[in-house]
GROMACS .gro file of N, CA and C in nm:
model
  330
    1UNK      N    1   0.084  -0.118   0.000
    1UNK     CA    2   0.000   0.000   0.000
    1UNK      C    3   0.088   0.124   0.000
    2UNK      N    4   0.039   0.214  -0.059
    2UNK     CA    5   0.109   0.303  -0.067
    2UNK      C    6   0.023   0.441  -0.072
    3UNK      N    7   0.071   0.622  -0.047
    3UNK     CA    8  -0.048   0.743  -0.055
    3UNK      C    9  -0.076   0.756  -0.184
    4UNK      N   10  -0.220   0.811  -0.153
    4UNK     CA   11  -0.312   0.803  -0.269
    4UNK      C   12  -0.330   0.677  -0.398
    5UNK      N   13  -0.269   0.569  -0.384
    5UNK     CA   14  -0.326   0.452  -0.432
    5UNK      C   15  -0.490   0.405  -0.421
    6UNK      N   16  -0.524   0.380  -0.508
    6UNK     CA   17  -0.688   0.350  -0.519
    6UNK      C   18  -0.645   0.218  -0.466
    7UNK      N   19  -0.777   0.189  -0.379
    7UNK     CA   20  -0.798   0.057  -0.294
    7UNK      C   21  -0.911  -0.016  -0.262
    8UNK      N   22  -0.964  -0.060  -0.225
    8UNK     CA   23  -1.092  -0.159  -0.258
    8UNK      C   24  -1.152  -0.164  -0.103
    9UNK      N   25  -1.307  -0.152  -0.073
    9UNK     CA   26  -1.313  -0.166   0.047
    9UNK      C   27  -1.415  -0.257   0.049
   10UNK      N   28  -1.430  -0.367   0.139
   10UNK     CA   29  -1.542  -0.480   0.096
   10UNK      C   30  -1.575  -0.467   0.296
   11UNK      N   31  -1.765  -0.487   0.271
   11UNK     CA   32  -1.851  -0.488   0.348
   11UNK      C   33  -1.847  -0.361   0.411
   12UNK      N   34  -1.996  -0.332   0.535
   12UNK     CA   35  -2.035  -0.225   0.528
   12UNK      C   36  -2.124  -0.225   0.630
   13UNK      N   37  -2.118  -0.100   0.677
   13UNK     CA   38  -2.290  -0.122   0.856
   13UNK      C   39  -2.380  -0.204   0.818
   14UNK      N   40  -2.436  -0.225   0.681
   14UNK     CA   41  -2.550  -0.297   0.742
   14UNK      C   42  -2.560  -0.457   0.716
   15UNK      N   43  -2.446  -0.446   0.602
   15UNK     CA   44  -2.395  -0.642   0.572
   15UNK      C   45  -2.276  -0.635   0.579
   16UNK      N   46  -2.256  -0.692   0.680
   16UNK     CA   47  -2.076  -0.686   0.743
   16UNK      C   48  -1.999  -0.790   0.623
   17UNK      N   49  -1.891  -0.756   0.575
   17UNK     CA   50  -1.844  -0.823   0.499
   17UNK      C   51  -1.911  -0.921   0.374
   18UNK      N   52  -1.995  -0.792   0.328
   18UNK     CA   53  -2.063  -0.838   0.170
   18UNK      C   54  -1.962  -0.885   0.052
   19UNK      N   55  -1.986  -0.966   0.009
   19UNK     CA   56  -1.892  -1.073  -0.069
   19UNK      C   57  -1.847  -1.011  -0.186
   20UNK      N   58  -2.022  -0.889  -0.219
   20UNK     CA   59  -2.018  -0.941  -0.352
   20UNK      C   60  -2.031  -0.725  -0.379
   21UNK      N   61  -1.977  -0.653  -0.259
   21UNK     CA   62  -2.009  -0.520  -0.274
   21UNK      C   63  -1.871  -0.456  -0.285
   22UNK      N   64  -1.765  -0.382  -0.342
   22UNK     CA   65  -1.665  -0.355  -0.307
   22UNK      C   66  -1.645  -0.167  -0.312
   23UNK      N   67  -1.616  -0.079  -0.264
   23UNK     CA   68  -1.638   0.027  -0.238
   23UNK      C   69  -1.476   0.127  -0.273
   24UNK      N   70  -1.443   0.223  -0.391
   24UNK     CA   71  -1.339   0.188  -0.410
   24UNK      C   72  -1.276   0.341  -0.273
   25UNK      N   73  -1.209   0.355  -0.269
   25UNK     CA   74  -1.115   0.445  -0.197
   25UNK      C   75  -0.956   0.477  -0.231
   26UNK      N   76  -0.917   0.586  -0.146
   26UNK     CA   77  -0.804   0.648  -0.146
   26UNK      C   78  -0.656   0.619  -0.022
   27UNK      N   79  -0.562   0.587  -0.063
   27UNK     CA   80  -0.497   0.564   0.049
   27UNK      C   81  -0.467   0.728   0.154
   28UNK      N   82  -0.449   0.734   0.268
   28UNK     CA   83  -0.432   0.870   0.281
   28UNK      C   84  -0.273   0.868   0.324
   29UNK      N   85  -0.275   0.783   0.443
   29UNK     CA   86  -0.106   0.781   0.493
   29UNK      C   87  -0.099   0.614   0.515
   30UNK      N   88   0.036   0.572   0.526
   30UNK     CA   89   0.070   0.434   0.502
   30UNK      C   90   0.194   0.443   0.676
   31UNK      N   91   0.140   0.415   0.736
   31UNK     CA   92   0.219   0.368   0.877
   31UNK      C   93   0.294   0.278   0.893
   32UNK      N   94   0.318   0.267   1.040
   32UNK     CA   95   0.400   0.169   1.062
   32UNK      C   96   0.318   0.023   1.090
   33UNK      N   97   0.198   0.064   1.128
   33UNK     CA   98   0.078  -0.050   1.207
   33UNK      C   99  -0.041  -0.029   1.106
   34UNK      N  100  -0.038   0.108   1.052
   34UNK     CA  101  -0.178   0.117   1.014
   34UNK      C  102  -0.184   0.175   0.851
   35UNK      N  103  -0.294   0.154   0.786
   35UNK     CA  104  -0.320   0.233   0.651
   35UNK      C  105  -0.409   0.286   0.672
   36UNK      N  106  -0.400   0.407   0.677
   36UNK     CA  107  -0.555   0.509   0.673
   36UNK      C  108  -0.596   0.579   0.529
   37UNK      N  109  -0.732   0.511   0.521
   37UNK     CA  110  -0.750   0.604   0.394
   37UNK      C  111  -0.827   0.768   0.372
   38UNK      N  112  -0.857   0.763   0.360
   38UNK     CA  113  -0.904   0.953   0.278
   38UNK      C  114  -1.079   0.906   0.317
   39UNK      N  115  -1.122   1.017   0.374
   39UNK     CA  116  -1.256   1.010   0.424
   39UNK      C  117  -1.348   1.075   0.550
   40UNK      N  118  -1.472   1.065   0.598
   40UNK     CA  119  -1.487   1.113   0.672
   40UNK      C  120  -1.410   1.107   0.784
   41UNK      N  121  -1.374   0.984   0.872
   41UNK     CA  122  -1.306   0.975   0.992
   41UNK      C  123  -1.152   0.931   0.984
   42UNK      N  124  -1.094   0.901   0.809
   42UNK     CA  125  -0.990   0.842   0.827
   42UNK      C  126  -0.961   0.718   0.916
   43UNK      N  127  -1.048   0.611   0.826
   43UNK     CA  128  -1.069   0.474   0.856
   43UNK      C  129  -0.902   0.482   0.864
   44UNK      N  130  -0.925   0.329   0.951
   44UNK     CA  131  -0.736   0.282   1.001
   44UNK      C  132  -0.793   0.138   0.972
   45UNK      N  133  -0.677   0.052   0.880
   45UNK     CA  134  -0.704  -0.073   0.849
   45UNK      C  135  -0.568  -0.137   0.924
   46UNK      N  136  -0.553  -0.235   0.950
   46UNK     CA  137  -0.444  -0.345   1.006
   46UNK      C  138  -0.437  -0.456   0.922
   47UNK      N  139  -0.266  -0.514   0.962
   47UNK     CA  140  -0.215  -0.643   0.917
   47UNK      C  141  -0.366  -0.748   0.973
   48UNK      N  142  -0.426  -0.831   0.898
   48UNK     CA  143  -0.505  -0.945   0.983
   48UNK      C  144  -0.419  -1.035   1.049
   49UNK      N  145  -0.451  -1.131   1.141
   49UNK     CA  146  -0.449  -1.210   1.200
   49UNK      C  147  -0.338  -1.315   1.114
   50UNK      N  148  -0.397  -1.387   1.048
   50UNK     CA  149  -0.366  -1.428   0.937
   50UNK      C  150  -0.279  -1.385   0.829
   51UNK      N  151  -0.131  -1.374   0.836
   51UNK     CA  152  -0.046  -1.242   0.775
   51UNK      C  153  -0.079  -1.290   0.603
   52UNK      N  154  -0.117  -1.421   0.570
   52UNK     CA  155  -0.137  -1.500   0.457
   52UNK      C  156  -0.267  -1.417   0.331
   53UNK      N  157  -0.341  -1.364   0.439
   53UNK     CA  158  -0.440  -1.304   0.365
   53UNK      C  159  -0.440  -1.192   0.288
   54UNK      N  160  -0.487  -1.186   0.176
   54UNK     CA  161  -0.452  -1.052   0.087
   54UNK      C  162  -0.524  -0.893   0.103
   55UNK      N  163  -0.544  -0.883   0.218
   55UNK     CA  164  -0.649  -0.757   0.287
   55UNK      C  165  -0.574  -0.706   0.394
   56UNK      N  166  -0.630  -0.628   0.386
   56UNK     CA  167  -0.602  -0.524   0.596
   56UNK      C  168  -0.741  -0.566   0.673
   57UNK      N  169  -0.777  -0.562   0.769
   57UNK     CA  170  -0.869  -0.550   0.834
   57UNK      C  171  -0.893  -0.401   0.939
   58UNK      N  172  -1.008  -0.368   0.955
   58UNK     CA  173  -1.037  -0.245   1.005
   58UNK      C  174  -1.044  -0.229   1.141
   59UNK      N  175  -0.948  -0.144   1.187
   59UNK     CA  176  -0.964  -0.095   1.305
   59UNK      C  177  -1.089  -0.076   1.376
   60UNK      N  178  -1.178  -0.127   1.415
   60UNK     CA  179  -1.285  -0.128   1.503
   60UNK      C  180  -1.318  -0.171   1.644
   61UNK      N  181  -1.382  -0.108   1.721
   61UNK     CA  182  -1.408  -0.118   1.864
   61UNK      C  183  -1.554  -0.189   1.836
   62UNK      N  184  -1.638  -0.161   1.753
   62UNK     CA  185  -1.740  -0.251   1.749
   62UNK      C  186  -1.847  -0.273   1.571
   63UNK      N  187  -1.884  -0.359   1.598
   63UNK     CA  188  -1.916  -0.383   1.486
   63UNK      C  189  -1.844  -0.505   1.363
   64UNK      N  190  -1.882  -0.493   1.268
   64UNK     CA  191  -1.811  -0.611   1.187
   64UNK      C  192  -1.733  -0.569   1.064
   65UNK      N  193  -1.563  -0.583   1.085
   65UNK     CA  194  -1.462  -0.503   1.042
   65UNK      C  195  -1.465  -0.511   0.870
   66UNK      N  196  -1.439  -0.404   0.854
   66UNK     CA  197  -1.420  -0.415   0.665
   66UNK      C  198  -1.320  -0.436   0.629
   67UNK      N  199  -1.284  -0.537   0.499
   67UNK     CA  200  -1.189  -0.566   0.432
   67UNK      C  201  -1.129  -0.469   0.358
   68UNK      N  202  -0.975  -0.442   0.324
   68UNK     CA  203  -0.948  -0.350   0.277
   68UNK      C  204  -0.848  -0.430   0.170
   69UNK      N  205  -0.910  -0.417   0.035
   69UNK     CA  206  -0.762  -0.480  -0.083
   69UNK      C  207  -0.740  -0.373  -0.189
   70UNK      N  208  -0.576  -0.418  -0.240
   70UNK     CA  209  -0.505  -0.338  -0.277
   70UNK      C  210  -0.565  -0.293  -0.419
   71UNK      N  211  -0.636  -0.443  -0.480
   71UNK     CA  212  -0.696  -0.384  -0.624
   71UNK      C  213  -0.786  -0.496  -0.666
   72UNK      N  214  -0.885  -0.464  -0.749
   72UNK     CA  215  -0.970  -0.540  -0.779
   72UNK      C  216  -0.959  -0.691  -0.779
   73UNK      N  217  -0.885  -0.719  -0.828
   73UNK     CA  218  -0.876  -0.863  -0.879
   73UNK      C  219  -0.826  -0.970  -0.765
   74UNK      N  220  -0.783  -0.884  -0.593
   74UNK     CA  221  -0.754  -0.930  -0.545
   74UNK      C  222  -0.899  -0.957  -0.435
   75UNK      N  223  -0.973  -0.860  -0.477
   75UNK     CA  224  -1.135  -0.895  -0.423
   75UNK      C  225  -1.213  -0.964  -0.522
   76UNK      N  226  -1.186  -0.962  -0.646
   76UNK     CA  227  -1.265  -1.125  -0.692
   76UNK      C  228  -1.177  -1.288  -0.612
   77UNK      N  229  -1.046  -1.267  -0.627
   77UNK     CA  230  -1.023  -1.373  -0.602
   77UNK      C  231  -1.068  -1.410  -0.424
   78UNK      N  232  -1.056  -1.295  -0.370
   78UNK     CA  233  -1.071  -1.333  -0.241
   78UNK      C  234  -1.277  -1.355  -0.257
   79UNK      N  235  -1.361  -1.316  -0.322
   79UNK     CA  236  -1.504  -1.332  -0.359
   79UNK      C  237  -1.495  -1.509  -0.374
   80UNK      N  238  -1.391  -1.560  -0.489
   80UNK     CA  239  -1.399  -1.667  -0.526
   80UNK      C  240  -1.391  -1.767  -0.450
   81UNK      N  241  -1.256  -1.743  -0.390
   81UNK     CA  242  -1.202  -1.812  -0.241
   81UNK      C  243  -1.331  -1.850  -0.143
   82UNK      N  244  -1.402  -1.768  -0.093
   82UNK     CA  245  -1.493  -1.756  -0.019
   82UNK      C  246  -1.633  -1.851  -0.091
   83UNK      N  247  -1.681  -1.808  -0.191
   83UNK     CA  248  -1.730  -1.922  -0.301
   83UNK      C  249  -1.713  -2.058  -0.288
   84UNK      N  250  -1.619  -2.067  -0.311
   84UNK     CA  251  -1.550  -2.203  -0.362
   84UNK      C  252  -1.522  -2.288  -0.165
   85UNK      N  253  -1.502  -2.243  -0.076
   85UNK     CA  254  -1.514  -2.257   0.066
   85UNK      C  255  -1.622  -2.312   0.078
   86UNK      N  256  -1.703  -2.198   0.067
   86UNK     CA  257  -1.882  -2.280   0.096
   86UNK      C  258  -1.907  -2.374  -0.004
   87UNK      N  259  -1.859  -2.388  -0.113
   87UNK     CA  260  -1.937  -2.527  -0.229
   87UNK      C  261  -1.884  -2.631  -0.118
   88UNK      N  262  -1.750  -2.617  -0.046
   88UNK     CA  263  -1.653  -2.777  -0.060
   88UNK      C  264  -1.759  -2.792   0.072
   89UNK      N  265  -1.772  -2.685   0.197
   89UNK     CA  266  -1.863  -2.712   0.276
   89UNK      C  267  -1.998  -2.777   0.315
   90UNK      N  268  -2.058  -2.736   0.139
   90UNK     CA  269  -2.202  -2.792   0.164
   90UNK      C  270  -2.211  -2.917   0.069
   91UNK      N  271  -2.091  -2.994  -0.006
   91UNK     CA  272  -2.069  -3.024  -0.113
   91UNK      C  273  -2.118  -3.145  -0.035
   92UNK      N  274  -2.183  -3.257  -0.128
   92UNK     CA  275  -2.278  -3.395  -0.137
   92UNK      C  276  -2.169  -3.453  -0.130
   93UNK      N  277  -2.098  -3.502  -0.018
   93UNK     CA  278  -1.976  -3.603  -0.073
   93UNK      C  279  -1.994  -3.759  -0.099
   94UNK      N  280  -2.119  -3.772  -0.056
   94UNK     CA  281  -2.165  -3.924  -0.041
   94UNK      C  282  -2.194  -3.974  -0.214
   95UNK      N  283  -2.229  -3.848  -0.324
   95UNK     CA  284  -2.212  -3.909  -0.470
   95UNK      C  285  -2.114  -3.912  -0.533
   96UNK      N  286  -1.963  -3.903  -0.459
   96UNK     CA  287  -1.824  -3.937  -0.500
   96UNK      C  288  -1.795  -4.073  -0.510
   97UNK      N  289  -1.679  -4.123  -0.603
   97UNK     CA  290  -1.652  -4.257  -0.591
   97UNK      C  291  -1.512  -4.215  -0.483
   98UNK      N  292  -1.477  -4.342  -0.475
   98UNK     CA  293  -1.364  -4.327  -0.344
   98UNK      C  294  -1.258  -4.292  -0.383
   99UNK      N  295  -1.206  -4.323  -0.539
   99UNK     CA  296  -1.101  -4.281  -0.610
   99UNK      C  297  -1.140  -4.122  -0.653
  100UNK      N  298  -1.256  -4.028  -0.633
  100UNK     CA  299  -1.244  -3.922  -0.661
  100UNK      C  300  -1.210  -3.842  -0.546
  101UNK      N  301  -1.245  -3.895  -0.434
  101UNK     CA  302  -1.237  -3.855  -0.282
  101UNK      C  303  -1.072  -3.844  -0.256
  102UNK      N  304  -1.048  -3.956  -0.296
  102UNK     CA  305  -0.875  -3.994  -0.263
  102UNK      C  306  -0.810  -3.879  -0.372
  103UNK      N  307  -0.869  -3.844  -0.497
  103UNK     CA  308  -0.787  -3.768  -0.511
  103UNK      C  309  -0.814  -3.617  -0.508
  104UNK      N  310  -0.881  -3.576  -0.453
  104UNK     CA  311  -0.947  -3.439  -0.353
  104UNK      C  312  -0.890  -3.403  -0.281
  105UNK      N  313  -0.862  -3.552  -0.204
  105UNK     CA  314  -0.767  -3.536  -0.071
  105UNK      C  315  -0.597  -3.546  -0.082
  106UNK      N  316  -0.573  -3.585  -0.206
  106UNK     CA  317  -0.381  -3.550  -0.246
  106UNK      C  318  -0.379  -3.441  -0.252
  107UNK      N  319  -0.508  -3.369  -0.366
  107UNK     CA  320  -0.468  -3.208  -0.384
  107UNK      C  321  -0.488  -3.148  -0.280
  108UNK      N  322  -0.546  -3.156  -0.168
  108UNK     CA  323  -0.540  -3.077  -0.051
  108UNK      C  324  -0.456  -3.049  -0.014
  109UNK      N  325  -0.414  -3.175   0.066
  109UNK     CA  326  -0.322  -3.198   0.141
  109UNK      C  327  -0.149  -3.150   0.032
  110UNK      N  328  -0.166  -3.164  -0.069
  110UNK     CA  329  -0.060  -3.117  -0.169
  110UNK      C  330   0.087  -3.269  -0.159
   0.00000   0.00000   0.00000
């Protein structure tokens, strides 16, 4: 991240982390802990939890934090990611043969 870079902001007060809404923005200053962008209050986003993930997460005391990515394509893929999570979740595994299962489970596991 870097100032004044356009940036992507996903979810919002009233659907916390909408999948499918992305909101674009301005970087304002780039910290040591924090990215704040350009706006009414000068949102402050953070490293997540998860250093693996391609977002900041939002400084909040309450409520449900917004995603912050660097450029589009990194909020489809993270849209897709999230997609593709819930199929394997709700996915019928009982109409697999065992040799398709077994190999589901090489590519997982890698």
């Amino acid at each position: 991240f870097k100032p004044r870079q356009t940036v992507y902001i996903v979810g919002n007060e009233r659907r916390p982390r909408d999948k499918f809404s992305a909101v674009k923005a301005e970087v304002a200053k780039v910290g040591r802990k924090y990215v704040t962008i350009s706006g009414r209050w000068g949102e402050r986003f953070r490293e997540a939890n998860n250093r693996d993930m391609p977002y900041l997460i939002e400084e909040t005391e309450y409520g449900s934090p917004r995603l912050l990515f660097p450029s589009e394509d990194a909020v489809r893929e993270y849209q897709e990611r999230e997609e593709l999570k819930e199929w394997v979740r709700v996915a019928k595994i009982g109409c697999y043969t065992l040799e398709q299962l077994r190999a589901v489970k090489k590519i997982l596991e890698g």
